[in-house]
PDB file of C-alpha atoms in Angstrom:
ATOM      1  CA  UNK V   1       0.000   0.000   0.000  1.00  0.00           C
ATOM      2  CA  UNK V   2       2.865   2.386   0.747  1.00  0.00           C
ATOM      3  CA  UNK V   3       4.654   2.117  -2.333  1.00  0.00           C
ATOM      4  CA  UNK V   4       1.663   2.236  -4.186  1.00  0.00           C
ATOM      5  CA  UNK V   5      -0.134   5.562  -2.584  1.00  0.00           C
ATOM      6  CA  UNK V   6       2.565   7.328  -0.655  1.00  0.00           C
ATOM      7  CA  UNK V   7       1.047   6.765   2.785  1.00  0.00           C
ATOM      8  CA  UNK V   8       2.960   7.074   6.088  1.00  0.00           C
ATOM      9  CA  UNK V   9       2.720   4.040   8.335  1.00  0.00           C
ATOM     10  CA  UNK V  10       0.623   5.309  10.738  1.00  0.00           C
ATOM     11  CA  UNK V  11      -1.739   6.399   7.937  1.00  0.00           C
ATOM     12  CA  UNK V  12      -2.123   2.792   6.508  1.00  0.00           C
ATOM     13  CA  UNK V  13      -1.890   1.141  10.426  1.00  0.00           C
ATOM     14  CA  UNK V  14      -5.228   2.281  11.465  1.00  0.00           C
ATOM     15  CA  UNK V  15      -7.059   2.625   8.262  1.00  0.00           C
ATOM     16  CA  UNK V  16     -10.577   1.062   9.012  1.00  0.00           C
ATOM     17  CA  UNK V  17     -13.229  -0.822   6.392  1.00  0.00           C
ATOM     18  CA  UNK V  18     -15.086   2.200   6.057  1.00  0.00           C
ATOM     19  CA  UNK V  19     -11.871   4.352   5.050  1.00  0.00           C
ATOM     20  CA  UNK V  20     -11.883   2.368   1.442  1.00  0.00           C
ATOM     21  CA  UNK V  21     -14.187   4.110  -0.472  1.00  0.00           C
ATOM     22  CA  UNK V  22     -15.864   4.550  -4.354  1.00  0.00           C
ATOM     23  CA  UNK V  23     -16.471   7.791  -5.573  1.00  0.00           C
ATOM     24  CA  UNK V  24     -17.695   8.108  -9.456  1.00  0.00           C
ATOM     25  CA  UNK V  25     -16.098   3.938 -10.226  1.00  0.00           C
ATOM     26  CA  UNK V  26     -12.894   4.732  -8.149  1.00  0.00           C
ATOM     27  CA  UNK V  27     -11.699   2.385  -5.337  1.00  0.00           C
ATOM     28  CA  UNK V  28      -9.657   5.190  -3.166  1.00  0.00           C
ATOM     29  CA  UNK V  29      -8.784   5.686   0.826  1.00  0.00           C
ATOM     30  CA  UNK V  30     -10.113   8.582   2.239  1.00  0.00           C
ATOM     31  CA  UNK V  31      -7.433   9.531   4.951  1.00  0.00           C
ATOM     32  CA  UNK V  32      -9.435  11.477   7.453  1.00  0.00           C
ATOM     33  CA  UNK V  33      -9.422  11.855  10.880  1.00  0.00           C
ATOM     34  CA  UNK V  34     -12.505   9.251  12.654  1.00  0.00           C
ATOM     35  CA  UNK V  35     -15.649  11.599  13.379  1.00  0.00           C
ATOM     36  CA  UNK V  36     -18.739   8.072  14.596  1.00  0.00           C
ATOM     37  CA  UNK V  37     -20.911   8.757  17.445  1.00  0.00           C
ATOM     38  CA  UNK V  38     -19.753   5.217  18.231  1.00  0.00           C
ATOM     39  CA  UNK V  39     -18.424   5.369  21.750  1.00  0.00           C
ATOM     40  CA  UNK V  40     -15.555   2.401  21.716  1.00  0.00           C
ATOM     41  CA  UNK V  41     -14.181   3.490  18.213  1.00  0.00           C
ATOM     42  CA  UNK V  42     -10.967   4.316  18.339  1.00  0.00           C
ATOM     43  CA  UNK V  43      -9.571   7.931  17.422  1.00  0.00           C
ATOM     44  CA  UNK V  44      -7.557   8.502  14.584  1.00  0.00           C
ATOM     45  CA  UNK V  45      -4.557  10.848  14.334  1.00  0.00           C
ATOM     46  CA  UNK V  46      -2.924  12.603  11.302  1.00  0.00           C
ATOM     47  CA  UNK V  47       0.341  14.490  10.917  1.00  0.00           C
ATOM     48  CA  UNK V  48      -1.453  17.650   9.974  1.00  0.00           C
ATOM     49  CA  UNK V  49      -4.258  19.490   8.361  1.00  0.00           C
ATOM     50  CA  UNK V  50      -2.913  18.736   5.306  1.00  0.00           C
ATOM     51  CA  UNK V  51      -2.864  14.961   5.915  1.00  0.00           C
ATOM     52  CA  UNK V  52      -6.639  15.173   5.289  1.00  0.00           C
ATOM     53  CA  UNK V  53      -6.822  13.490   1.987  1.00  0.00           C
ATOM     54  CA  UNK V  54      -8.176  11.123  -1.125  1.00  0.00           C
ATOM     55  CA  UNK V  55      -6.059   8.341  -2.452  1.00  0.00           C
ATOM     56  CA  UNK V  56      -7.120   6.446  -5.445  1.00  0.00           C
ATOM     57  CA  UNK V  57      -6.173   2.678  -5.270  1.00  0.00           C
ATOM     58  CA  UNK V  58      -3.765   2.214  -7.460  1.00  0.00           C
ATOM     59  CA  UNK V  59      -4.314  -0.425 -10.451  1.00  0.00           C
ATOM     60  CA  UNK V  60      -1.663  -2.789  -8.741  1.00  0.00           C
ATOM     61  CA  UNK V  61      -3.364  -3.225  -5.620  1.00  0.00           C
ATOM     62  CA  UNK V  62      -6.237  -4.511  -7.475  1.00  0.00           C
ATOM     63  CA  UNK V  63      -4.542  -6.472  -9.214  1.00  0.00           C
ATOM     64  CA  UNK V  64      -3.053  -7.812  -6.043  1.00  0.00           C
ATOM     65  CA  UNK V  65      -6.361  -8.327  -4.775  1.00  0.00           C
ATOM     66  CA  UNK V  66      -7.238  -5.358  -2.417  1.00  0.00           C
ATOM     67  CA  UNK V  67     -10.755  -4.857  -2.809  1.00  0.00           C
ATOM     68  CA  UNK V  68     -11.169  -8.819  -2.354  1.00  0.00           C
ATOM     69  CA  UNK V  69      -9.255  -8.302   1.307  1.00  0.00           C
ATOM     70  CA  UNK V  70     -11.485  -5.041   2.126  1.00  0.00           C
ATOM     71  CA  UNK V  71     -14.517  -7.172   1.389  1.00  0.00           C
ATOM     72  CA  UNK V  72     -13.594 -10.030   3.284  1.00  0.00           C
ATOM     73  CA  UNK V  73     -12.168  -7.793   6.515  1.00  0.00           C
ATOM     74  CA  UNK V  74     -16.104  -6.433   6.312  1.00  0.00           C
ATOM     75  CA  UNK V  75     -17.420 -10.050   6.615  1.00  0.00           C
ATOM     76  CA  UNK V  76     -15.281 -10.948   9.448  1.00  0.00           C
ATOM     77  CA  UNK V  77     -17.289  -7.446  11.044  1.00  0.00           C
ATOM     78  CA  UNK V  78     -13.671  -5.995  11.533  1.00  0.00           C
ATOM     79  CA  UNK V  79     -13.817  -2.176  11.419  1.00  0.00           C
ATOM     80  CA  UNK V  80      -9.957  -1.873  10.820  1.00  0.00           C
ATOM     81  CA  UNK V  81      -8.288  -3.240   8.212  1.00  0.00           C
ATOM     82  CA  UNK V  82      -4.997  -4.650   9.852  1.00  0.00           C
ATOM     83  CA  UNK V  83      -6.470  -5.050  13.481  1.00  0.00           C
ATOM     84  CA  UNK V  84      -3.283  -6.834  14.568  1.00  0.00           C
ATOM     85  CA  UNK V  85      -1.791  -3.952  15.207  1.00  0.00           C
ATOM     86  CA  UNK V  86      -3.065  -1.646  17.769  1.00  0.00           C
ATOM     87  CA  UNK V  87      -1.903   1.570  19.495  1.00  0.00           C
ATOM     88  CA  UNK V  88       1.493   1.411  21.205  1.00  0.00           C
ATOM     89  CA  UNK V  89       1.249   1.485  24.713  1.00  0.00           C
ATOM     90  CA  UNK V  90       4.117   4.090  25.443  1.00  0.00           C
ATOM     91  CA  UNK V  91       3.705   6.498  22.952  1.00  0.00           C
ATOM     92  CA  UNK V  92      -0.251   6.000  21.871  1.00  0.00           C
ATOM     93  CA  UNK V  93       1.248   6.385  17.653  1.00  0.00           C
ATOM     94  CA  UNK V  94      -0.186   3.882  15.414  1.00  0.00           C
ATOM     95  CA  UNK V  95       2.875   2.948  13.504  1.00  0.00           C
ATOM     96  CA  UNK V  96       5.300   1.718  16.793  1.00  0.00           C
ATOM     97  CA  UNK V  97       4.142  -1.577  16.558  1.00  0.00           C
ATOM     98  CA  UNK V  98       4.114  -2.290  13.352  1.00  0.00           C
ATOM     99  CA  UNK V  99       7.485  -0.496  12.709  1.00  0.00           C
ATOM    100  CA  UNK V 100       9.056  -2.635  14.958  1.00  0.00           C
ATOM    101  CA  UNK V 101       8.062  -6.207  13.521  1.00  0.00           C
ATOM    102  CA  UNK V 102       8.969  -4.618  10.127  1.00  0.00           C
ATOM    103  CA  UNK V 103      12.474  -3.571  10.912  1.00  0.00           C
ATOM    104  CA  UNK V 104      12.504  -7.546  12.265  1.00  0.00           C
ATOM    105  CA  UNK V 105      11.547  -8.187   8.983  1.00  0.00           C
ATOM    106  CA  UNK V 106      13.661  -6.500   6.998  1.00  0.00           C
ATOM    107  CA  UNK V 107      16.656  -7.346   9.097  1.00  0.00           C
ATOM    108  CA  UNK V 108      15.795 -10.720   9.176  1.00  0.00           C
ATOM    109  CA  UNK V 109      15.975 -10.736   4.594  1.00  0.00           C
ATOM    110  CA  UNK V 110      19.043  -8.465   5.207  1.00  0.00           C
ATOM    111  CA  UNK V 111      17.639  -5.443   3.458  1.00  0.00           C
ATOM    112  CA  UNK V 112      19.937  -2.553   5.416  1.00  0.00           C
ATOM    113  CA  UNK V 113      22.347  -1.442   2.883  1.00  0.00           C
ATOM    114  CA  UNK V 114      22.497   1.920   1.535  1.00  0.00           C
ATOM    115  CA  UNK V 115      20.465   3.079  -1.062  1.00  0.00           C
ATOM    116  CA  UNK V 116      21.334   6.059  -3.178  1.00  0.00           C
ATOM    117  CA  UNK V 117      23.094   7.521  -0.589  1.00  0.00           C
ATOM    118  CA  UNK V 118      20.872   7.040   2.255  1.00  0.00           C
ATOM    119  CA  UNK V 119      22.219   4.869   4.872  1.00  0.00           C
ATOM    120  CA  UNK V 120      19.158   3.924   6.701  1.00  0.00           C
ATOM    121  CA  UNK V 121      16.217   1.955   4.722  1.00  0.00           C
ATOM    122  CA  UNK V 122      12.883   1.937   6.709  1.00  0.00           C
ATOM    123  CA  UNK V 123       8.981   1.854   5.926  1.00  0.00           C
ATOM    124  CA  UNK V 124       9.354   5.529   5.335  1.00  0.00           C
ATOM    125  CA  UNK V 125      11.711   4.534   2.071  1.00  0.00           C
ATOM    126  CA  UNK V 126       8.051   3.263   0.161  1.00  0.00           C
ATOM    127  CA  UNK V 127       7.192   6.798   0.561  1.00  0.00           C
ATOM    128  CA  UNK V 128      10.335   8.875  -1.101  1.00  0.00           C
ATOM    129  CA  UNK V 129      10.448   5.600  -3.027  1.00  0.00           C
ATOM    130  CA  UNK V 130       6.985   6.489  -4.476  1.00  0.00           C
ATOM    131  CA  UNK V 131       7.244  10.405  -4.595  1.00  0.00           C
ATOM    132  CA  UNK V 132      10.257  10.048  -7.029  1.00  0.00           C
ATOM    133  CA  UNK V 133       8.181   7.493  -9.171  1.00  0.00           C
ATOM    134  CA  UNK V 134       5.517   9.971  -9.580  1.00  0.00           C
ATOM    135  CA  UNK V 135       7.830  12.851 -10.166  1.00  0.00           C
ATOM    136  CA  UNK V 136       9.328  10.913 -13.262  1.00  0.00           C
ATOM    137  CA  UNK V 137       5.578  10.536 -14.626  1.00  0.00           C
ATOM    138  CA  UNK V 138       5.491  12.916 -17.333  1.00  0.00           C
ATOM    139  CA  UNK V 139       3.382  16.440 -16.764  1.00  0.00           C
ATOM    140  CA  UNK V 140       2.368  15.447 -13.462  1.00  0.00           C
ATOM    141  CA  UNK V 141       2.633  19.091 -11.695  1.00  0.00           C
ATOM    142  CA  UNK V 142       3.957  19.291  -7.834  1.00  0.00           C
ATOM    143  CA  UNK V 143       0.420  20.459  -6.579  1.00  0.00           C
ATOM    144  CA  UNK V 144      -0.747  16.634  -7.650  1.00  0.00           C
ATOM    145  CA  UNK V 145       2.346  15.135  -6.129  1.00  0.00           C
ATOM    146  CA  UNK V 146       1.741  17.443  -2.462  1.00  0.00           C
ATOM    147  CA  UNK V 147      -2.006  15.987  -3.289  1.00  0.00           C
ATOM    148  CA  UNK V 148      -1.216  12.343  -2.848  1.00  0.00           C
ATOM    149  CA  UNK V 149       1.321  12.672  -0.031  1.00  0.00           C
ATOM    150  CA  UNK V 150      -0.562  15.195   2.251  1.00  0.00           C
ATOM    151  CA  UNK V 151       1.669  17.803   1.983  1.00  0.00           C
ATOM    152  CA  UNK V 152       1.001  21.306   1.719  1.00  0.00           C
ATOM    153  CA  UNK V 153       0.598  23.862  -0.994  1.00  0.00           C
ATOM    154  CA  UNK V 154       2.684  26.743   0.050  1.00  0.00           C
ATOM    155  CA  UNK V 155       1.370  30.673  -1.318  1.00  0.00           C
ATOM    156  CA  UNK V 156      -2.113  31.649  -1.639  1.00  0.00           C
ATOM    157  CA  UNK V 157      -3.023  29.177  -3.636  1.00  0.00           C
ATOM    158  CA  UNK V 158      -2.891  26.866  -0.719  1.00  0.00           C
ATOM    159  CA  UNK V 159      -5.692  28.565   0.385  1.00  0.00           C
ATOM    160  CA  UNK V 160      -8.260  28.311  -2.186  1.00  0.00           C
ATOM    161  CA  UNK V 161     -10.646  25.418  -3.487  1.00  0.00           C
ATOM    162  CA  UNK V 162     -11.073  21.927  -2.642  1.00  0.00           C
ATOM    163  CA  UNK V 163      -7.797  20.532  -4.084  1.00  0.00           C
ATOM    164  CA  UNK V 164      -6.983  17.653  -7.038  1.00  0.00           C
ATOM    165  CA  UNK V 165      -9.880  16.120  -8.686  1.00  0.00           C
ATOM    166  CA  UNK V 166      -9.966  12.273  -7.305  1.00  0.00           C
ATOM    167  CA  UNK V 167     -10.554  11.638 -11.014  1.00  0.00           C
ATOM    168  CA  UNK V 168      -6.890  13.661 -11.908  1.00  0.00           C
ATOM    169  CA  UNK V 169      -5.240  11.552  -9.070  1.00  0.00           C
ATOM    170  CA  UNK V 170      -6.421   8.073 -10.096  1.00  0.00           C
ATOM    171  CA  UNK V 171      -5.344   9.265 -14.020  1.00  0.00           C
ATOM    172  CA  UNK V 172      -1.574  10.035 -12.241  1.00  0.00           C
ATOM    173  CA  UNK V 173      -1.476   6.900 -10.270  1.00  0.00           C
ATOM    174  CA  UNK V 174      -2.616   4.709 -13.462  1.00  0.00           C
ATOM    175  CA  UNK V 175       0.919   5.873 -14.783  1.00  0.00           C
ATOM    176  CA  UNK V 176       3.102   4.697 -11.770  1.00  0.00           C
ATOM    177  CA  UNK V 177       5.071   1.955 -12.010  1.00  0.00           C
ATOM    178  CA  UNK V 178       8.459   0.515 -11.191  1.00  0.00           C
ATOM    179  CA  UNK V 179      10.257  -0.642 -14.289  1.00  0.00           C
ATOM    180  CA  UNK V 180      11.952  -4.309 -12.903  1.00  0.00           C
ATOM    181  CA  UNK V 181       9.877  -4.855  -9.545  1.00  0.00           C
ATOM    182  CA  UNK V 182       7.975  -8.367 -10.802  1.00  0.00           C
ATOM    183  CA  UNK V 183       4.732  -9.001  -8.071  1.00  0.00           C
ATOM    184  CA  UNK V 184       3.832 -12.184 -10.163  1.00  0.00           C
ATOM    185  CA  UNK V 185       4.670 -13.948  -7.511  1.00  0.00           C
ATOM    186  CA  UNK V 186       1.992 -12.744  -5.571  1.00  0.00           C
ATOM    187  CA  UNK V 187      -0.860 -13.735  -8.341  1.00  0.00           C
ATOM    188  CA  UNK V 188      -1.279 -17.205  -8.601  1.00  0.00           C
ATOM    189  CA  UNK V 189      -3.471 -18.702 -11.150  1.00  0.00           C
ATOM    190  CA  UNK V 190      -4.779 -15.489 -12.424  1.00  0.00           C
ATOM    191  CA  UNK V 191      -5.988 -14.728  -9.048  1.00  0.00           C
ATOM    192  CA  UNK V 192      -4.058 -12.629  -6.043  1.00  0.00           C
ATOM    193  CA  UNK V 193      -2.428 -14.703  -3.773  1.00  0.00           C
TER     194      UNK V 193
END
């Protein structure tokens, strides 16, 4: 999911069912902060104002059978979509937990060497690892970039309308992709594994 829409860890952490959304025949996640009258739902948290966003799914991830694990997490009657990893106890961020068993992870398939000159290679590297695969889309302007990461227009302009057209952003993401990264191994028998 990070690689494919530029979300920060904590973002994607405590997404819930009802985050994944269709607007006008696009799949997207609307990043938002949790406003139900439902008294045990958990509270969500975002970096900033700006955080407050729409995401198109990107083509991939269908591929790769998202939707298909959205609808299923709504059978089970899970509200979140990766409720194995909660809160962390000390610091009350979303992305502790799971930033721990990931740095296991990676350590434990030896991926720690440097990568064009940085020295440290984390979750957070899906996310510059995506923002320079959209900036070497053709024509795709920084506003629409800042659009799909959550960041900030800076000027005036920052202050006016709603932002990018879902529509514009899904057109973007249909054009990302990672010349040499093969997922095929994830779709077995024509169907996502």
């Amino acid at each position: 999911i990070a690689l494919y829409s530029g979300m920060r860890l904590g973002e994607i952490i405590q997404l819930r069912t009802n985050d994944v959304k269709t607007e006008s025949g696009v799949l997207f996640f609307d990043i938002t902060t949790l406003l139900v009258e439902d008294d045990d739902a958990e509270d969500k948290s975002l970096k900033n104002d700006n955080s407050l966003r729409e995401i198109p799914v990107h083509p991939m991830l269908l591929t790769l059978g998202f939707a298909q694990f959205v609808e299923e997490r709504r059978r089970q009657g899970s509200t979140r979509l990766f409720p194995d990893y909660d809160r962390s106890p000390t610091d009350d961020s979303w992305s502790k937990t799971f930033s721990a068993w990931f740095r296991h992870y990676r350590e434990h398939l030896g991926v720690s060497q440097v990568i064009r000159g940085r020295n440290k290679v984390d979750f957070h590297s899906f996310r510059h690892t995506f923002e320079d695969g959209v900036r070497d889309i053709p024509n795709v302007n920084k506003e629409w970039r800042d659009a799909l990461q959550g960041h900030g227009e800076t000027g005036v302009s920052g202050e006016y309308g709603l932002g990018v057209r879902l529509q514009r952003l899904f057109e973007v993401l249909e054009k990302l992709s990672y010349p040499g990264l093969d997922l095929s191994h994830l779709i077995r028998d024509g169907k996502p594994g």
